[in-house]
Amino acid sequence: MAKANMTPEKTPMPSQDPKVRAHNFDEVATGYTEEMAIEEALRCLGCKNMPCVAGCPVNIRIPEFIAKIKECDFEGAYAVISESSSLPAVCGRVCPQEVQCESRCVRGIKGESVGIGRLERFVADWHNEKCNTPPTQPEKNGFKVAVVGSGPSGLTCAGELAKRGYSVTVFVALHTAGGVLVYGIPEFRLPKSIVQKEVDALKAMGVEIVTNVIIGKTVTVDELLDEGYNAVYIASGAGLPNFMGIPGESYKGVYSANEFLTRSNLMKAYLDNPDTPIMKGGRVAVVGGGNVAMDAARTALRLGAEKVYIVYRRSMDELPARREEVEHAEEEGVEFLLLTNPTEIFGYENPENRRDPKNGFVTGMRCIKMELGEPDERGRRSPVPIPDSYFTLELDCVIMSIGTSPNPLIKSTTSGLDVNRRGGIIVEDGTGKTTKDLVWAGGDAVTGAATVISAMGAGKTAARAIDEHLKSKKK
Ligand code: SF4
Ligand code: SF4
């Protein structure tokens, strides 16, 4: 075997030039070649105690799959990963590796950690490109499980149960499966074709995907149980956008990030004759500092905005988005207005509907400068307004990206399902069991908006718990 690669930096990831990519929706990072993947794999020391594995919510056996890459056994690497993860091509792209598996990597002590996510992406893409062998369908065990929602949590739970022989039906509210992976994450970060391949792989394992069914409207959870499903896993996500409650949020040209990204991502509003309208061009402010805010800002740029601001009330140190996404946004020309908070959105009257003062168009946003106060008991410094520091941004569009909450529809139509004050479904730690018999839940529907990989971890945990519960009934 080749010698270990002791270079302190990761093998660079090839990517599109920022000036070019700011005007197209193609994927930013183009992925490792086989040579690059082997070079990076040789940076892994194959640590016996595997600290990196403890940082992965789905416990992928990282040193083992990397060892296969070193041997050029890419399909073997895929087999190792897919024992723990149903969505490797997705995780390799959107997982916040730097705070998970890679944060525990010993190579990170004196340099950069091994590029675990990049290697995972390479292996998954290699498999998707080169291998067409359908997965084997396990023998059915006679149990039926309904999964509500087709985002990362629902798909993971479905995959884990299908592997164990369950007949699984995934109910999807929209016309396409993938949940937040398709409506929320833009094409330039996660191509739809990648998600589709992962969904197709689940279908090949026997998972049934039923689209255009809103659980709580078309059919309720109670009805699913009455119809003979032995268990239900609720992974309906957190699709209810939060707003600030400041004047002017109902003007035309104010979007939630969810709406803006759904129109662009899922309904392809960037095409010349789209099925749905969207603001293209003009001056855009995105309020918020998470990954979704970065996605919205970079999407607005690609839709032709002449100026895009991120407006965030804390400083760069507290900005919650991944560093990589922030750097990409800066390189592409997004301007960061930090320690800044909106107080009012202005608009002008719509001449076509003068009777409704709310029916005007955005013209600007009044903001106030902030400073960080003294740390609280948890060491967190809250932003406080600086008196008389108001200023106005001239704008054509405001995108609110200050978080989302679980939609109350399922709770309001299901008997015996308890939720907390933020609307998250209450579940038992370590199993995902809800307060209702035969119903489990996980992902953003429980925690509020979080990461793809934590949602996947919850899906896996619940699948294990459902399996144990149903098998114990059979005995
Ligand atoms: Fe790391 Fe995410 Fe892959 Fe786990 S799934 S190994 S956390 S990149
Ligand atoms: Fe390899 Fe880093 Fe994991 Fe050690 S900690 S096995 S070097 S990836």
Short mmCIF file of C-alpha atoms and ligand atoms in Angstrom, two decimals:
data_model
loop_
_atom_site.label_atom_id
_atom_site.label_comp_id
_atom_site.label_asym_id
_atom_site.label_seq_id
_atom_site.Cartn_x
_atom_site.Cartn_y
_atom_site.Cartn_z
CA MET A 1 0.00 0.00 0.00
CA ALA A 2 1.15 3.58 -0.72
CA LYS A 3 2.79 5.60 2.07
CA ALA A 4 0.64 7.75 4.39
CA ASN A 5 0.12 11.29 3.16
CA MET A 6 1.22 13.59 5.99
CA THR A 7 0.31 16.86 4.19
CA PRO A 8 -1.36 19.06 6.83
CA GLU A 9 -3.99 20.42 4.41
CA LYS A 10 -6.89 18.58 2.84
CA THR A 11 -6.61 17.72 -0.83
CA PRO A 12 -8.33 20.75 -2.40
CA MET A 13 -11.84 20.28 -3.75
CA PRO A 14 -12.19 21.43 -7.37
CA SER A 15 -14.94 24.00 -7.75
CA GLN A 16 -16.38 26.48 -10.22
CA ASP A 17 -14.90 29.97 -10.39
CA PRO A 18 -16.95 32.29 -8.10
CA LYS A 19 -17.53 34.84 -10.88
CA VAL A 20 -18.92 32.16 -13.16
CA ARG A 21 -20.93 30.21 -10.59
CA ALA A 22 -22.65 33.34 -9.21
CA HIS A 23 -24.64 33.30 -12.46
CA ASN A 24 -25.53 29.64 -12.81
CA PHE A 25 -27.27 26.95 -10.79
CA ASP A 26 -24.68 24.24 -11.44
CA GLU A 27 -23.05 22.57 -8.47
CA VAL A 28 -20.32 24.74 -6.90
CA ALA A 29 -17.94 21.95 -5.88
CA THR A 30 -17.30 19.50 -8.67
CA GLY A 31 -15.95 16.57 -6.63
CA TYR A 32 -12.73 14.56 -6.30
CA THR A 33 -11.24 12.45 -9.07
CA GLU A 34 -10.13 8.89 -8.16
CA GLU A 35 -6.53 10.11 -7.77
CA MET A 36 -7.56 12.97 -5.47
CA ALA A 37 -9.72 10.63 -3.38
CA ILE A 38 -6.85 8.17 -2.89
CA GLU A 39 -4.47 11.04 -2.03
CA GLU A 40 -6.91 12.30 0.61
CA ALA A 41 -7.65 8.78 1.92
CA LEU A 42 -3.93 8.32 2.51
CA ARG A 43 -4.10 11.17 5.04
CA CYS A 44 -6.22 8.94 7.30
CA LEU A 45 -4.20 7.17 9.98
CA GLY A 46 -6.78 4.41 10.48
CA CYS A 47 -6.97 5.13 14.24
CA LYS A 48 -7.90 2.01 16.22
CA ASN A 49 -10.11 3.94 18.66
CA MET A 50 -11.97 5.64 15.73
CA PRO A 51 -12.70 9.04 17.34
CA CYS A 52 -14.28 10.28 14.12
CA VAL A 53 -17.04 7.64 14.23
CA ALA A 54 -18.35 9.01 17.53
CA GLY A 55 -18.87 12.36 15.78
CA CYS A 56 -21.15 10.88 13.12
CA PRO A 57 -24.85 10.77 14.11
CA VAL A 58 -25.34 7.61 12.03
CA ASN A 59 -21.99 6.04 13.10
CA ILE A 60 -20.53 5.34 9.69
CA ARG A 61 -17.43 3.15 10.10
CA ILE A 62 -15.19 5.89 8.73
CA PRO A 63 -11.67 4.38 8.93
CA GLU A 64 -13.02 1.19 7.35
CA PHE A 65 -14.51 2.91 4.29
CA ILE A 66 -11.45 5.11 3.90
CA ALA A 67 -9.20 2.03 4.02
CA LYS A 68 -11.18 0.62 1.07
CA ILE A 69 -10.54 3.84 -0.89
CA LYS A 70 -6.81 3.46 -0.23
CA GLU A 71 -7.08 -0.01 -1.84
CA CYS A 72 -9.02 1.46 -4.82
CA ASP A 73 -11.99 -0.70 -3.75
CA PHE A 74 -14.56 2.07 -4.18
CA GLU A 75 -17.54 -0.27 -4.28
CA GLY A 76 -16.30 -1.88 -1.07
CA ALA A 77 -16.16 1.60 0.46
CA TYR A 78 -19.75 2.19 -0.66
CA ALA A 79 -20.86 -1.09 0.93
CA VAL A 80 -19.36 -0.02 4.27
CA ILE A 81 -21.03 3.42 4.16
CA SER A 82 -24.41 2.14 3.06
CA GLU A 83 -24.61 -0.23 6.02
CA SER A 84 -25.00 2.90 8.19
CA SER A 85 -26.38 5.60 5.87
CA SER A 86 -29.17 5.57 3.30
CA LEU A 87 -28.16 8.93 1.81
CA PRO A 88 -24.36 9.07 1.41
CA ALA A 89 -24.30 11.33 -1.67
CA VAL A 90 -26.48 13.81 0.22
CA CYS A 91 -24.49 13.72 3.47
CA GLY A 92 -21.17 14.00 1.67
CA ARG A 93 -22.46 17.33 0.36
CA VAL A 94 -24.57 18.97 3.05
CA CYS A 95 -23.47 17.45 6.35
CA PRO A 96 -21.79 20.01 8.65
CA GLN A 97 -18.77 17.68 8.84
CA GLU A 98 -16.56 20.30 10.44
CA VAL A 99 -18.61 20.14 13.65
CA GLN A 100 -19.31 16.41 13.45
CA CYS A 101 -17.05 13.57 12.27
CA GLU A 102 -14.23 15.85 11.12
CA SER A 103 -14.17 17.78 14.41
CA ARG A 104 -13.00 14.57 16.13
CA CYS A 105 -10.34 13.62 13.56
CA VAL A 106 -6.84 13.43 15.03
CA ARG A 107 -5.34 14.93 11.88
CA GLY A 108 -7.18 18.12 12.86
CA ILE A 109 -4.86 18.59 15.86
CA LYS A 110 -1.85 19.70 13.82
CA GLY A 111 -3.50 20.63 10.55
CA GLU A 112 -6.76 20.04 8.73
CA SER A 113 -8.85 16.98 9.50
CA VAL A 114 -9.24 14.27 6.87
CA GLY A 115 -11.88 15.35 4.31
CA ILE A 116 -14.33 12.66 5.41
CA GLY A 117 -17.34 14.33 3.81
CA ARG A 118 -15.51 14.82 0.52
CA LEU A 119 -14.50 11.17 0.49
CA GLU A 120 -18.02 10.06 1.31
CA ARG A 121 -19.33 12.16 -1.56
CA PHE A 122 -16.71 10.71 -3.91
CA VAL A 123 -17.64 7.13 -3.01
CA ALA A 124 -21.39 7.74 -3.38
CA ASP A 125 -20.96 9.51 -6.74
CA TRP A 126 -18.62 6.78 -7.98
CA HIS A 127 -21.20 4.15 -7.07
CA ASN A 128 -24.08 6.10 -8.64
CA GLU A 129 -22.15 6.55 -11.84
CA LYS A 130 -20.61 3.10 -12.23
CA CYS A 131 -22.94 0.59 -10.59
CA ASN A 132 -26.40 -0.30 -11.77
CA THR A 133 -26.95 -3.46 -9.80
CA PRO A 134 -30.31 -3.13 -8.02
CA PRO A 135 -30.18 -3.73 -4.26
CA THR A 136 -31.50 -7.07 -3.06
CA GLN A 137 -35.01 -6.92 -1.66
CA PRO A 138 -35.10 -8.51 1.80
CA GLU A 139 -37.76 -11.09 2.56
CA LYS A 140 -40.89 -9.38 3.88
CA ASN A 141 -41.67 -9.83 7.57
CA GLY A 142 -45.42 -9.15 7.30
CA PHE A 143 -45.47 -5.74 9.02
CA LYS A 144 -46.55 -2.48 7.34
CA VAL A 145 -45.16 0.91 8.39
CA ALA A 146 -46.30 4.34 7.18
CA VAL A 147 -43.72 7.12 7.04
CA VAL A 148 -45.03 10.67 6.94
CA GLY A 149 -42.64 12.91 5.04
CA SER A 150 -39.85 12.21 2.57
CA GLY A 151 -37.07 14.42 3.89
CA PRO A 152 -33.83 13.00 5.30
CA SER A 153 -35.47 11.61 8.43
CA GLY A 154 -38.37 9.91 6.64
CA LEU A 155 -36.16 8.46 3.90
CA THR A 156 -33.65 7.13 6.42
CA CYS A 157 -36.31 5.49 8.56
CA ALA A 158 -37.93 4.01 5.43
CA GLY A 159 -34.59 2.62 4.21
CA GLU A 160 -33.68 1.12 7.58
CA LEU A 161 -37.07 -0.57 7.91
CA ALA A 162 -37.06 -1.82 4.31
CA LYS A 163 -33.65 -3.43 4.95
CA ARG A 164 -35.25 -5.31 7.87
CA GLY A 165 -38.08 -6.65 5.72
CA TYR A 166 -40.87 -4.16 6.48
CA SER A 167 -43.36 -3.04 3.82
CA VAL A 168 -42.89 0.72 3.95
CA THR A 169 -45.07 3.42 2.41
CA VAL A 170 -43.76 7.00 2.43
CA PHE A 171 -46.44 9.68 2.17
CA VAL A 172 -45.25 12.89 0.48
CA ALA A 173 -47.21 16.15 0.61
CA LEU A 174 -45.66 17.57 -2.58
CA HIS A 175 -45.47 16.12 -6.08
CA THR A 176 -41.82 15.06 -5.62
CA ALA A 177 -40.10 13.09 -2.86
CA GLY A 178 -37.11 14.50 -1.00
CA GLY A 179 -38.71 17.07 1.35
CA VAL A 180 -36.34 19.83 2.39
CA LEU A 181 -33.60 18.22 0.28
CA VAL A 182 -35.49 19.23 -2.87
CA TYR A 183 -37.52 22.28 -1.87
CA GLY A 184 -35.05 23.80 0.57
CA ILE A 185 -31.51 23.15 -0.63
CA PRO A 186 -30.58 24.78 -3.94
CA GLU A 187 -29.36 22.88 -6.97
CA PHE A 188 -25.89 24.48 -6.71
CA ARG A 189 -25.36 22.78 -3.32
CA LEU A 190 -27.31 19.58 -3.82
CA PRO A 191 -28.45 18.68 -7.34
CA LYS A 192 -31.98 17.27 -7.52
CA SER A 193 -30.68 14.35 -9.59
CA ILE A 194 -28.60 13.22 -6.58
CA VAL A 195 -31.64 13.19 -4.30
CA GLN A 196 -33.65 11.40 -6.99
CA LYS A 197 -31.02 8.66 -7.21
CA GLU A 198 -31.20 8.14 -3.45
CA VAL A 199 -35.02 7.99 -3.64
CA ASP A 200 -34.79 5.55 -6.58
CA ALA A 201 -32.46 3.34 -4.55
CA LEU A 202 -35.08 3.15 -1.80
CA LYS A 203 -37.79 2.34 -4.34
CA ALA A 204 -35.60 -0.44 -5.71
CA MET A 205 -35.50 -1.85 -2.17
CA GLY A 206 -39.32 -2.01 -2.27
CA VAL A 207 -40.23 1.27 -0.51
CA GLU A 208 -43.47 2.67 -1.90
CA ILE A 209 -43.57 6.46 -2.39
CA VAL A 210 -47.03 8.06 -2.55
CA THR A 211 -46.99 11.73 -3.57
CA ASN A 212 -49.61 14.50 -3.21
CA VAL A 213 -50.96 13.20 0.11
CA ILE A 214 -51.13 15.64 3.00
CA ILE A 215 -51.30 13.73 6.25
CA GLY A 216 -53.82 15.55 8.42
CA LYS A 217 -55.87 16.63 5.38
CA THR A 218 -56.04 13.86 2.77
CA VAL A 219 -55.83 11.18 5.45
CA THR A 220 -55.07 11.33 9.18
CA VAL A 221 -52.55 9.39 11.28
CA ASP A 222 -55.47 7.70 13.09
CA GLU A 223 -56.90 6.59 9.73
CA LEU A 224 -53.52 5.15 8.70
CA LEU A 225 -53.50 3.02 11.84
CA ASP A 226 -57.13 2.01 11.22
CA GLU A 227 -56.18 1.02 7.66
CA GLY A 228 -53.79 -1.59 9.05
CA TYR A 229 -50.41 0.09 9.32
CA ASN A 230 -48.64 -1.46 12.31
CA ALA A 231 -46.68 1.71 13.07
CA VAL A 232 -46.37 5.29 11.86
CA TYR A 233 -43.21 7.40 11.79
CA ILE A 234 -43.86 11.14 11.59
CA ALA A 235 -41.07 13.07 9.89
CA SER A 236 -43.06 15.98 8.56
CA GLY A 237 -40.27 18.51 9.11
CA ALA A 238 -40.54 22.14 10.15
CA GLY A 239 -42.07 23.97 7.24
CA LEU A 240 -43.83 26.82 9.03
CA PRO A 241 -41.76 29.99 8.54
CA ASN A 242 -41.16 32.45 11.37
CA PHE A 243 -41.47 36.20 10.82
CA MET A 244 -40.15 39.08 12.93
CA GLY A 245 -43.50 40.76 13.52
CA ILE A 246 -42.24 44.16 12.32
CA PRO A 247 -44.38 46.57 10.27
CA GLY A 248 -44.39 45.99 6.51
CA GLU A 249 -43.88 42.22 6.43
CA SER A 250 -47.00 41.80 4.28
CA TYR A 251 -45.75 44.00 1.44
CA LYS A 252 -45.27 42.36 -1.93
CA GLY A 253 -41.65 41.38 -2.33
CA VAL A 254 -41.34 40.05 1.24
CA TYR A 255 -40.85 36.30 1.20
CA SER A 256 -40.11 33.66 3.79
CA ALA A 257 -36.89 31.88 2.81
CA ASN A 258 -38.99 28.72 2.55
CA GLU A 259 -41.29 30.23 -0.04
CA PHE A 260 -38.46 31.85 -1.99
CA LEU A 261 -36.40 28.67 -2.11
CA THR A 262 -39.39 26.43 -2.87
CA ARG A 263 -40.34 28.61 -5.84
CA SER A 264 -36.80 28.56 -7.12
CA ASN A 265 -35.71 25.02 -6.25
CA LEU A 266 -38.77 22.89 -6.66
CA MET A 267 -40.81 24.95 -9.11
CA LYS A 268 -37.81 26.09 -11.14
CA ALA A 269 -38.73 29.78 -11.08
CA TYR A 270 -35.33 30.56 -12.60
CA LEU A 271 -36.48 29.25 -16.00
CA ASP A 272 -37.66 31.75 -18.63
CA ASN A 273 -41.34 30.77 -18.47
CA PRO A 274 -41.71 29.37 -14.97
CA ASP A 275 -44.93 28.00 -13.47
CA THR A 276 -44.47 30.33 -10.52
CA PRO A 277 -43.42 33.98 -10.23
CA ILE A 278 -40.39 35.09 -8.23
CA MET A 279 -38.44 38.32 -7.75
CA LYS A 280 -35.58 38.38 -10.24
CA GLY A 281 -33.06 41.19 -10.14
CA GLY A 282 -33.19 44.31 -7.96
CA ARG A 283 -31.80 44.82 -4.45
CA VAL A 284 -32.39 42.01 -1.99
CA ALA A 285 -31.90 41.72 1.77
CA VAL A 286 -31.94 38.32 3.46
CA VAL A 287 -32.59 38.58 7.19
CA GLY A 288 -30.86 35.82 9.17
CA GLY A 289 -27.49 34.10 9.42
CA GLY A 290 -28.08 30.36 9.02
CA ASN A 291 -27.41 28.05 6.10
CA VAL A 292 -30.89 28.73 4.75
CA ALA A 293 -30.13 32.47 4.69
CA MET A 294 -26.93 31.77 2.73
CA ASP A 295 -28.90 29.58 0.30
CA ALA A 296 -31.52 32.30 -0.21
CA ALA A 297 -28.89 35.02 -0.72
CA ARG A 298 -26.90 32.98 -3.23
CA THR A 299 -30.11 31.98 -5.04
CA ALA A 300 -31.14 35.66 -5.30
CA LEU A 301 -27.75 36.43 -6.87
CA ARG A 302 -28.18 33.67 -9.41
CA LEU A 303 -31.66 34.98 -10.22
CA GLY A 304 -30.02 38.24 -11.29
CA ALA A 305 -30.12 40.47 -8.19
CA GLU A 306 -27.89 43.51 -8.59
CA LYS A 307 -27.17 43.65 -4.84
CA VAL A 308 -27.69 41.08 -2.10
CA TYR A 309 -27.25 41.76 1.64
CA ILE A 310 -27.25 39.37 4.57
CA VAL A 311 -28.68 41.27 7.54
CA TYR A 312 -27.72 39.59 10.82
CA ARG A 313 -28.08 40.95 14.34
CA ARG A 314 -24.96 39.38 15.84
CA SER A 315 -21.34 39.36 14.63
CA MET A 316 -19.54 37.00 12.25
CA ASP A 317 -18.34 34.89 15.22
CA GLU A 318 -21.93 34.01 16.15
CA LEU A 319 -23.20 33.55 12.60
CA PRO A 320 -24.61 29.99 12.61
CA ALA A 321 -24.10 29.10 8.92
CA ARG A 322 -21.28 26.75 7.92
CA ARG A 323 -17.98 28.59 7.30
CA GLU A 324 -17.77 27.07 3.84
CA GLU A 325 -21.18 28.50 2.89
CA VAL A 326 -20.31 31.92 4.28
CA GLU A 327 -17.04 31.97 2.33
CA HIS A 328 -18.81 30.90 -0.84
CA ALA A 329 -21.41 33.64 -0.38
CA GLU A 330 -18.71 36.27 0.18
CA GLU A 331 -16.70 35.10 -2.84
CA GLU A 332 -19.83 35.37 -4.98
CA GLY A 333 -20.44 38.98 -3.89
CA VAL A 334 -23.01 38.81 -1.07
CA GLU A 335 -22.50 41.74 1.34
CA PHE A 336 -22.76 41.02 5.08
CA LEU A 337 -24.42 43.69 7.25
CA LEU A 338 -23.56 42.34 10.69
CA LEU A 339 -24.77 43.64 14.07
CA THR A 340 -27.77 45.02 12.23
CA ASN A 341 -31.45 44.43 12.93
CA PRO A 342 -34.48 45.38 10.79
CA THR A 343 -37.18 47.45 12.49
CA GLU A 344 -39.59 48.21 9.64
CA ILE A 345 -40.12 47.42 5.97
CA PHE A 346 -41.30 50.27 3.72
CA GLY A 347 -43.35 49.97 0.59
CA TYR A 348 -45.35 51.99 -1.90
CA GLU A 349 -48.97 51.61 -2.79
CA ASN A 350 -49.89 49.22 -5.53
CA PRO A 351 -51.69 51.38 -8.16
CA GLU A 352 -53.80 48.35 -9.13
CA ASN A 353 -55.20 47.98 -5.63
CA ARG A 354 -55.20 51.31 -3.80
CA ARG A 355 -57.79 50.20 -1.24
CA ASP A 356 -55.43 47.77 0.45
CA PRO A 357 -52.47 49.58 1.99
CA LYS A 358 -50.75 46.27 2.66
CA ASN A 359 -50.84 45.42 -1.01
CA GLY A 360 -47.87 47.58 -1.94
CA PHE A 361 -44.35 46.73 -3.05
CA VAL A 362 -41.19 46.80 -0.96
CA THR A 363 -39.03 49.89 -1.37
CA GLY A 364 -36.74 49.68 1.64
CA MET A 365 -36.03 48.50 5.15
CA ARG A 366 -35.23 50.53 8.22
CA CYS A 367 -32.52 48.96 10.36
CA ILE A 368 -30.75 49.71 13.60
CA LYS A 369 -27.12 48.95 14.46
CA MET A 370 -26.56 46.55 17.33
CA GLU A 371 -23.77 45.78 19.77
CA LEU A 372 -23.18 42.67 21.85
CA GLY A 373 -24.06 43.02 25.53
CA GLU A 374 -22.47 41.33 28.55
CA PRO A 375 -22.36 37.51 28.44
CA ASP A 376 -25.24 35.72 30.22
CA GLU A 377 -24.78 32.69 32.50
CA ARG A 378 -24.20 30.49 29.41
CA GLY A 379 -21.60 32.93 28.08
CA ARG A 380 -23.90 34.08 25.27
CA ARG A 381 -23.79 37.80 24.46
CA SER A 382 -27.16 39.14 23.36
CA PRO A 383 -27.33 41.90 20.77
CA VAL A 384 -28.68 45.23 22.03
CA PRO A 385 -29.64 48.20 19.83
CA ILE A 386 -27.32 51.22 19.70
CA PRO A 387 -29.53 54.29 20.33
CA ASP A 388 -30.11 56.60 17.35
CA SER A 389 -28.23 54.37 14.92
CA TYR A 390 -31.09 53.87 12.45
CA PHE A 391 -30.41 53.75 8.74
CA THR A 392 -32.42 52.76 5.67
CA LEU A 393 -31.58 50.26 2.96
CA GLU A 394 -33.21 50.77 -0.42
CA LEU A 395 -34.60 47.42 -1.49
CA ASP A 396 -36.93 45.61 -3.86
CA CYS A 397 -37.13 42.35 -1.95
CA VAL A 398 -36.77 41.10 1.63
CA ILE A 399 -36.36 37.43 2.45
CA MET A 400 -37.01 36.45 6.06
CA SER A 401 -34.82 33.54 7.12
CA ILE A 402 -35.14 33.52 10.87
CA GLY A 403 -36.12 29.90 11.36
CA THR A 404 -39.09 27.62 10.92
CA SER A 405 -41.40 25.70 13.23
CA PRO A 406 -43.20 22.36 12.86
CA ASN A 407 -46.53 22.69 11.08
CA PRO A 408 -49.43 22.20 13.59
CA LEU A 409 -51.61 20.27 11.11
CA ILE A 410 -50.66 16.74 12.19
CA LYS A 411 -50.94 17.52 15.89
CA SER A 412 -54.36 19.10 15.38
CA THR A 413 -55.69 16.05 13.52
CA THR A 414 -54.16 13.24 15.59
CA SER A 415 -55.58 12.10 18.92
CA GLY A 416 -53.21 11.74 21.87
CA LEU A 417 -50.13 13.30 20.25
CA ASP A 418 -48.47 15.75 22.64
CA VAL A 419 -46.33 18.66 21.46
CA ASN A 420 -44.16 21.15 23.33
CA ARG A 421 -44.72 24.91 23.41
CA ARG A 422 -42.72 25.37 20.21
CA GLY A 423 -44.93 22.85 18.41
CA GLY A 424 -42.33 20.05 18.37
CA ILE A 425 -43.75 16.55 18.87
CA ILE A 426 -42.71 15.21 22.28
CA VAL A 427 -40.78 11.94 22.02
CA GLU A 428 -38.93 9.59 24.33
CA ASP A 429 -35.13 9.97 24.21
CA GLY A 430 -33.31 7.22 22.40
CA THR A 431 -36.40 5.74 20.69
CA GLY A 432 -38.43 8.57 19.13
CA LYS A 433 -41.63 7.10 20.64
CA THR A 434 -44.42 9.70 20.89
CA THR A 435 -47.18 9.89 23.49
CA LYS A 436 -49.47 8.04 21.08
CA ASP A 437 -49.46 4.27 20.76
CA LEU A 438 -47.72 2.89 17.66
CA VAL A 439 -46.53 6.34 16.59
CA TRP A 440 -42.90 7.48 16.50
CA ALA A 441 -41.51 10.82 15.33
CA GLY A 442 -38.18 12.43 14.58
CA GLY A 443 -36.23 15.08 12.72
CA ASP A 444 -37.33 18.71 12.48
CA ALA A 445 -40.94 17.80 13.44
CA VAL A 446 -39.53 17.10 16.91
CA THR A 447 -36.53 19.41 17.24
CA GLY A 448 -37.50 22.33 14.99
CA ALA A 449 -35.17 23.11 12.07
CA ALA A 450 -31.83 21.29 12.54
CA THR A 451 -29.34 19.48 10.32
CA VAL A 452 -29.93 16.83 7.67
CA ILE A 453 -27.70 14.37 9.47
CA SER A 454 -29.35 14.80 12.87
CA ALA A 455 -32.71 14.17 11.18
CA MET A 456 -31.23 11.05 9.62
CA GLY A 457 -29.91 9.94 13.00
CA ALA A 458 -33.43 10.28 14.43
CA GLY A 459 -34.86 8.26 11.54
CA LYS A 460 -32.39 5.49 12.20
CA THR A 461 -33.08 5.47 15.95
CA ALA A 462 -36.83 5.30 15.39
CA ALA A 463 -36.49 2.50 12.83
CA ARG A 464 -34.57 0.44 15.39
CA ALA A 465 -37.20 1.16 18.07
CA ILE A 466 -40.13 0.34 15.74
CA ASP A 467 -38.39 -2.90 14.77
CA GLU A 468 -37.83 -3.91 18.39
CA HIS A 469 -41.42 -3.02 19.32
CA LEU A 470 -43.10 -4.87 16.45
CA LYS A 471 -40.84 -7.93 16.66
CA SER A 472 -41.55 -8.21 20.39
CA LYS A 473 -45.27 -8.29 19.56
CA LYS A 474 -44.74 -11.16 17.17
CA LYS A 475 -43.04 -13.37 19.77
FE1 SF4 B 1 -19.43 12.71 8.63
FE2 SF4 B 1 -21.93 13.26 7.97
FE3 SF4 B 1 -20.66 11.32 6.73
FE4 SF4 B 1 -21.33 11.01 9.27
S1 SF4 B 1 -22.72 11.22 7.53
S2 SF4 B 1 -19.38 10.50 8.34
S3 SF4 B 1 -21.11 13.11 10.06
S4 SF4 B 1 -20.15 13.46 6.65
FE1 SF4 B 2 -8.77 8.63 10.01
FE2 SF4 B 2 -9.12 10.94 11.31
FE3 SF4 B 2 -10.73 8.90 11.80
FE4 SF4 B 2 -8.18 8.79 12.59
S1 SF4 B 2 -9.73 10.19 13.32
S2 SF4 B 2 -9.37 7.17 11.58
S3 SF4 B 2 -7.20 9.91 10.94
S4 SF4 B 2 -10.53 10.00 9.83
#
